[in-house]
Coordinates of C-alpha atoms in Angstrom, one line a residue:
X1 CA -0.2 -0.2 0.1
X2 CA 2.4 2.1 1.1
X3 CA 4.6 1.2 -1.9
X4 CA 1.7 2.4 -4.9
X5 CA 1.3 6.0 -2.8
X6 CA 4.6 6.5 -2.5
X7 CA 5.1 7.1 -6.7
X8 CA 2.3 8.9 -6.8
X9 CA 3.0 11.5 -4.4
X10 CA 6.7 11.6 -5.7
X11 CA 5.4 13.0 -9.0
X12 CA 2.9 15.2 -7.4
X13 CA 5.9 16.7 -6.2
X14 CA 8.1 16.8 -8.9
X15 CA 4.9 17.9 -10.9
X16 CA 4.2 20.4 -8.3
X17 CA 9.0 21.0 -8.9
X18 CA 8.5 21.8 -12.4
X19 CA 5.4 24.0 -12.2
X20 CA 7.3 26.8 -9.5
X21 CA 10.5 26.1 -12.0
X22 CA 8.4 27.9 -15.3
X23 CA 6.9 30.3 -13.3
X24 CA 10.1 31.8 -12.0
X25 CA 11.5 31.4 -15.4
X26 CA 8.9 33.5 -17.1
X27 CA 9.2 36.2 -14.4
X28 CA 13.2 36.1 -15.0
X29 CA 13.8 39.1 -18.1
X30 CA 11.2 41.2 -16.3
X31 CA 12.6 41.0 -12.8
X32 CA 16.0 41.1 -14.4
X33 CA 15.2 44.3 -16.2
X34 CA 13.7 46.0 -13.5
X35 CA 16.4 45.3 -11.5
X36 CA 18.7 46.7 -14.3
X37 CA 16.8 50.3 -16.0
X38 CA 15.2 51.3 -11.8
X39 CA 16.5 49.1 -8.8
X40 CA 20.2 49.8 -10.1
X41 CA 20.2 53.2 -11.0
X42 CA 17.7 54.1 -7.3
X43 CA 20.9 53.5 -5.7
X44 CA 24.0 54.5 -7.9
X45 CA 22.4 57.4 -7.8
X46 CA 22.0 57.1 -4.1
X47 CA 25.4 55.5 -3.3
X48 CA 26.6 58.8 -5.8
X49 CA 25.8 62.1 -3.6
X50 CA 26.4 60.5 -1.0
X51 CA 29.4 59.1 -1.5
X52 CA 31.8 62.1 -3.0
X53 CA 34.8 63.3 -5.1
X54 CA 36.5 65.6 -3.0
X55 CA 38.8 68.1 -5.0
X56 CA 41.5 66.1 -3.4
X57 CA 40.3 63.2 -6.1
X58 CA 39.7 61.4 -3.0
X59 CA 35.8 59.8 -2.9
X60 CA 34.6 60.0 1.5
X61 CA 31.3 60.5 2.7
X62 CA 29.6 63.3 2.4
X63 CA 26.1 65.2 3.1
X64 CA 26.8 67.9 1.6
X65 CA 25.0 67.8 -1.1
X66 CA 21.6 67.4 1.0
X67 CA 22.5 69.9 3.5
X68 CA 23.2 72.9 0.7
X69 CA 19.7 71.3 -0.8
X70 CA 17.5 71.3 3.0
X71 CA 19.4 74.8 3.8
X72 CA 19.1 76.7 0.5
X73 CA 16.0 78.6 0.3
X74 CA 15.1 78.4 -3.5
X75 CA 15.4 74.4 -3.3
X76 CA 12.8 74.3 -1.9
X77 CA 11.1 76.6 -2.6
X78 CA 11.3 74.4 -5.3
X79 CA 10.5 71.5 -2.6
X80 CA 7.0 72.9 -1.5
X81 CA 5.9 75.0 -5.1
X82 CA 6.3 70.8 -5.8
X83 CA 3.9 69.7 -2.5
X84 CA 1.6 72.5 -2.5
X85 CA 1.0 71.6 -6.5
X86 CA 0.4 67.6 -6.0
X87 CA -1.7 69.3 -3.0
X88 CA -3.8 70.4 -4.9
X89 CA -3.9 68.7 -8.4
X90 CA -5.2 65.4 -6.1
X91 CA -8.2 67.1 -4.5
X92 CA -9.6 68.7 -7.7
X93 CA -8.6 64.8 -9.6
X94 CA -10.6 63.2 -6.9
X95 CA -13.8 66.0 -6.2
X96 CA -13.8 65.6 -10.3
X97 CA -13.1 62.8 -10.7
X98 CA -15.1 60.6 -8.5
X99 CA -19.0 62.3 -9.5
X100 CA -18.8 61.2 -12.4
X101 CA -17.2 57.8 -12.1
X102 CA -20.4 57.7 -9.9
X103 CA -22.2 58.9 -12.1
X104 CA -20.9 56.1 -15.2
X105 CA -21.0 53.5 -13.0
X106 CA -25.3 53.9 -12.3
X107 CA -26.1 55.3 -15.9
X108 CA -27.4 54.2 -18.9
X109 CA -27.1 54.8 -22.2
X110 CA -26.3 57.8 -24.4
X111 CA -25.4 60.4 -22.4
X112 CA -23.7 57.8 -20.1
X113 CA -21.6 56.7 -22.9
X114 CA -20.4 61.0 -24.1
X115 CA -19.9 61.7 -21.0
X116 CA -17.1 58.7 -21.0
X117 CA -15.7 59.3 -24.1
X118 CA -15.5 63.2 -22.6
X119 CA -13.7 61.9 -19.7
X120 CA -11.2 59.5 -21.2
X121 CA -10.7 61.9 -24.6
X122 CA -7.8 63.4 -22.7
X123 CA -5.4 60.1 -22.1
X124 CA -4.7 60.2 -26.0
X125 CA -3.8 64.1 -26.2
X126 CA -0.1 64.3 -26.1
X127 CA 1.1 67.0 -23.1
X128 CA 2.6 69.7 -25.4
X129 CA -0.1 69.7 -27.6
X130 CA -2.4 70.1 -24.2
X131 CA 0.1 72.8 -22.9
X132 CA -0.4 74.6 -26.3
X133 CA -4.1 74.4 -26.6
X134 CA -4.6 76.0 -22.7
X135 CA -2.1 79.3 -23.9
X136 CA -4.6 79.4 -27.1
X137 CA -7.0 79.1 -24.8
X138 CA -6.6 80.7 -21.3
X139 CA -3.6 82.9 -22.4
X140 CA -2.6 86.2 -22.6
X141 CA -4.6 87.1 -25.9
X142 CA -6.2 83.7 -26.1
X143 CA -10.4 82.8 -26.9
X144 CA -11.2 83.6 -23.1
X145 CA -9.9 87.1 -23.9
X146 CA -11.4 87.1 -27.6
X147 CA -14.7 86.0 -25.9
X148 CA -14.6 88.7 -23.4
X149 CA -13.7 91.3 -25.1
X150 CA -16.4 90.8 -27.3
X151 CA -19.1 91.2 -25.2
X152 CA -17.4 94.1 -22.9
X153 CA -16.5 92.1 -20.5
X154 CA -12.8 93.0 -18.0
X155 CA -10.3 90.8 -20.0
X156 CA -9.3 87.4 -18.0
X157 CA -6.5 87.4 -16.2
X158 CA -4.8 84.1 -17.1
X159 CA -2.7 81.3 -15.0
X160 CA -0.5 80.4 -17.1
X161 CA 2.7 81.1 -15.7
X162 CA 1.5 81.3 -12.1
X163 CA 1.2 78.5 -9.7
X164 CA -2.0 77.3 -11.1
X165 CA -1.0 76.9 -15.3
X166 CA 0.4 73.8 -13.9
X167 CA -2.7 72.7 -12.1
X168 CA -4.7 72.9 -14.9
X169 CA -2.4 70.9 -17.2
X170 CA -1.9 68.1 -14.6
X171 CA -5.4 68.3 -14.0
X172 CA -7.0 67.4 -16.6
X173 CA -3.6 65.2 -17.9
X174 CA -4.6 63.3 -15.1
X175 CA -8.1 63.1 -15.2
X176 CA -9.3 60.0 -17.2
X177 CA -7.0 57.3 -15.5
X178 CA -8.5 58.4 -11.5
X179 CA -12.1 58.2 -13.5
X180 CA -11.5 54.9 -14.8
X181 CA -9.8 53.7 -11.7
X182 CA -12.5 55.4 -9.5
X183 CA -15.2 53.8 -12.0
X184 CA -13.7 50.5 -11.8
X185 CA -13.2 49.9 -7.8
X186 CA -16.9 51.7 -8.0
X187 CA -17.4 47.1 -9.6
X188 CA -16.8 46.0 -6.4
X189 CA -20.2 48.1 -5.2
X190 CA -23.5 46.0 -5.5
X191 CA -27.1 47.3 -7.0
X192 CA -29.1 44.4 -4.6
X193 CA -27.1 46.5 -1.7
X194 CA -28.2 50.1 -2.9
X195 CA -31.7 48.7 -4.0
X196 CA -31.8 47.7 0.1
X197 CA -30.2 50.4 1.3
X198 CA -33.6 53.1 -1.2
X199 CA -36.1 50.8 0.8
X200 CA -35.7 51.0 4.2
X201 CA -35.2 54.7 3.4
X202 CA -32.0 55.5 3.0
X203 CA -31.5 58.6 1.2
X204 CA -29.0 58.9 -1.9
X205 CA -26.3 61.3 0.6
X206 CA -26.6 58.0 3.8
X207 CA -26.5 55.4 0.9
X208 CA -22.8 56.8 -0.8
X209 CA -21.5 57.5 3.3
X210 CA -22.9 54.8 4.1
X211 CA -22.5 52.0 1.0
X212 CA -20.7 53.3 -1.2
X213 CA -17.7 54.7 0.8
X214 CA -16.1 52.0 2.7
X215 CA -15.9 50.0 -0.5
X216 CA -13.9 52.3 -2.6
X217 CA -11.8 53.4 0.9
X218 CA -8.6 50.5 -1.1
X219 CA -9.3 52.1 -4.8
X220 CA -9.0 55.7 -3.2
X221 CA -5.8 55.3 -1.8
X222 CA -4.5 53.9 -4.8
X223 CA -6.1 56.4 -7.0
X224 CA -4.0 59.0 -4.9
X225 CA -0.8 57.2 -4.7
X226 CA -1.8 57.0 -9.0
X227 CA -2.1 60.2 -9.2
X228 CA 1.5 61.7 -6.5
X229 CA 3.7 59.3 -8.0
X230 CA 2.1 61.3 -11.5
X231 CA 2.0 64.6 -11.0
X232 CA 5.6 64.8 -7.8
X233 CA 7.7 64.4 -11.0
X234 CA 5.4 66.0 -14.0
X235 CA 8.2 67.4 -16.1
X236 CA 5.3 69.3 -19.3
X237 CA 3.6 70.9 -17.8
X238 CA 5.2 72.6 -15.5
X239 CA 8.0 74.0 -17.7
X240 CA 5.6 75.2 -20.1
X241 CA 3.4 76.2 -18.0
X242 CA 4.9 77.2 -15.1
X243 CA 7.2 80.2 -13.8
X244 CA 10.2 80.2 -14.1
X245 CA 11.1 80.9 -10.2
X246 CA 9.3 78.7 -8.1
X247 CA 9.9 75.9 -10.2
X248 CA 8.6 72.4 -9.2
X249 CA 11.0 69.6 -9.0
X250 CA 11.2 68.2 -12.4
X251 CA 11.9 72.0 -14.7
X252 CA 14.4 72.4 -11.8
X253 CA 16.5 69.4 -12.3
X254 CA 16.5 69.7 -15.3
X255 CA 17.9 73.1 -15.0
X256 CA 20.2 72.0 -12.6
X257 CA 21.8 69.8 -14.7
X258 CA 21.7 71.1 -18.8
X259 CA 21.9 74.4 -17.9
X260 CA 24.0 74.6 -14.5
X261 CA 25.7 72.1 -15.4
X262 CA 25.8 70.9 -12.0
X263 CA 24.8 66.3 -12.0
X264 CA 25.8 66.3 -9.0
X265 CA 22.9 68.8 -6.8
X266 CA 20.4 67.6 -10.2
X267 CA 20.9 64.5 -8.7
X268 CA 20.2 65.3 -4.7
X269 CA 17.4 66.4 -6.7
X270 CA 16.2 63.5 -7.8
X271 CA 16.7 61.2 -5.1
X272 CA 14.9 63.4 -2.4
X273 CA 12.0 62.9 -5.4
X274 CA 11.7 60.1 -5.2
X275 CA 12.0 59.6 -1.2
X276 CA 8.5 61.9 -1.6
X277 CA 8.0 59.8 -4.4
X278 CA 8.2 55.9 -2.5
X279 CA 6.8 56.8 0.6
X280 CA 3.3 57.2 -1.9
X281 CA 4.4 54.2 -3.4
X282 CA 4.3 52.2 -0.4
X283 CA 0.7 52.6 0.7
X284 CA 0.2 51.5 -3.2
X285 CA 1.6 48.6 -2.2
X286 CA 0.4 47.8 1.5
X287 CA -2.7 48.0 -0.6
X288 CA -2.6 46.0 -2.6
X289 CA -1.1 43.4 0.0
X290 CA -4.2 44.0 2.1
X291 CA -6.6 43.2 -1.1
X292 CA -4.8 40.1 -2.4
X293 CA -4.8 38.3 1.9
X294 CA -8.3 39.8 2.3
X295 CA -9.9 37.7 -1.1
X296 CA -10.0 33.8 -0.3

């Protein structure tokens, strides 16, 4: 009896090992590319900003570049405007995207299809084209100014080349992904639960607070993390639409590296930017892990 069951158990164990080996081979190349193209440059940048070559040619351990960044008023102003832009854009994206996602989730028909098409349309527009369109629309002597002037109204105080210019562009650019992710999160809300709440007299606001919002905590966190990661590291829209001073970290890094020919400070700015983005990346990874653990 034991002689008959032993080969069968060995065959099952061998099959499991073969499956695991094949699975490891399938993910080996993506993991290698991830380590080579992402992890290695990050570690290289961190090491390159800590172990710095001195005037005598010797390499030594130093935090001088980080000390300069956090004591330089201009660098701190750029970091502050980046954090401000990211926070404002994140709040606006959730405030605009959530009502659109709710409408698309619980509405049907041709009008809902048109709304969805308009909501995801910016996804197919390159950032530089979007920036040019905003300049021609709300910039000085743009379309809005011409329309106001034609009816005798005063000129619009344009947000172009102000901190609000990148905010408008980044919200418009990131709105499609925000709407799609929130709509995907709303798919976990069953119609039966909403109908049951309505049957007992719950108003729409109570349904949203008690039924919909608790089931969207994970989706809101993931959406906010993606929005923050995309906005914090944005370059094109802040470079074209934003002011020259203070500027967001993306244009600041490029100008430090290319115009000032200072790769060490530019690398330091990149590491600090990565550190802020890493915090939101950890929130996203923990959210995904908790979601997988919750599944049976």
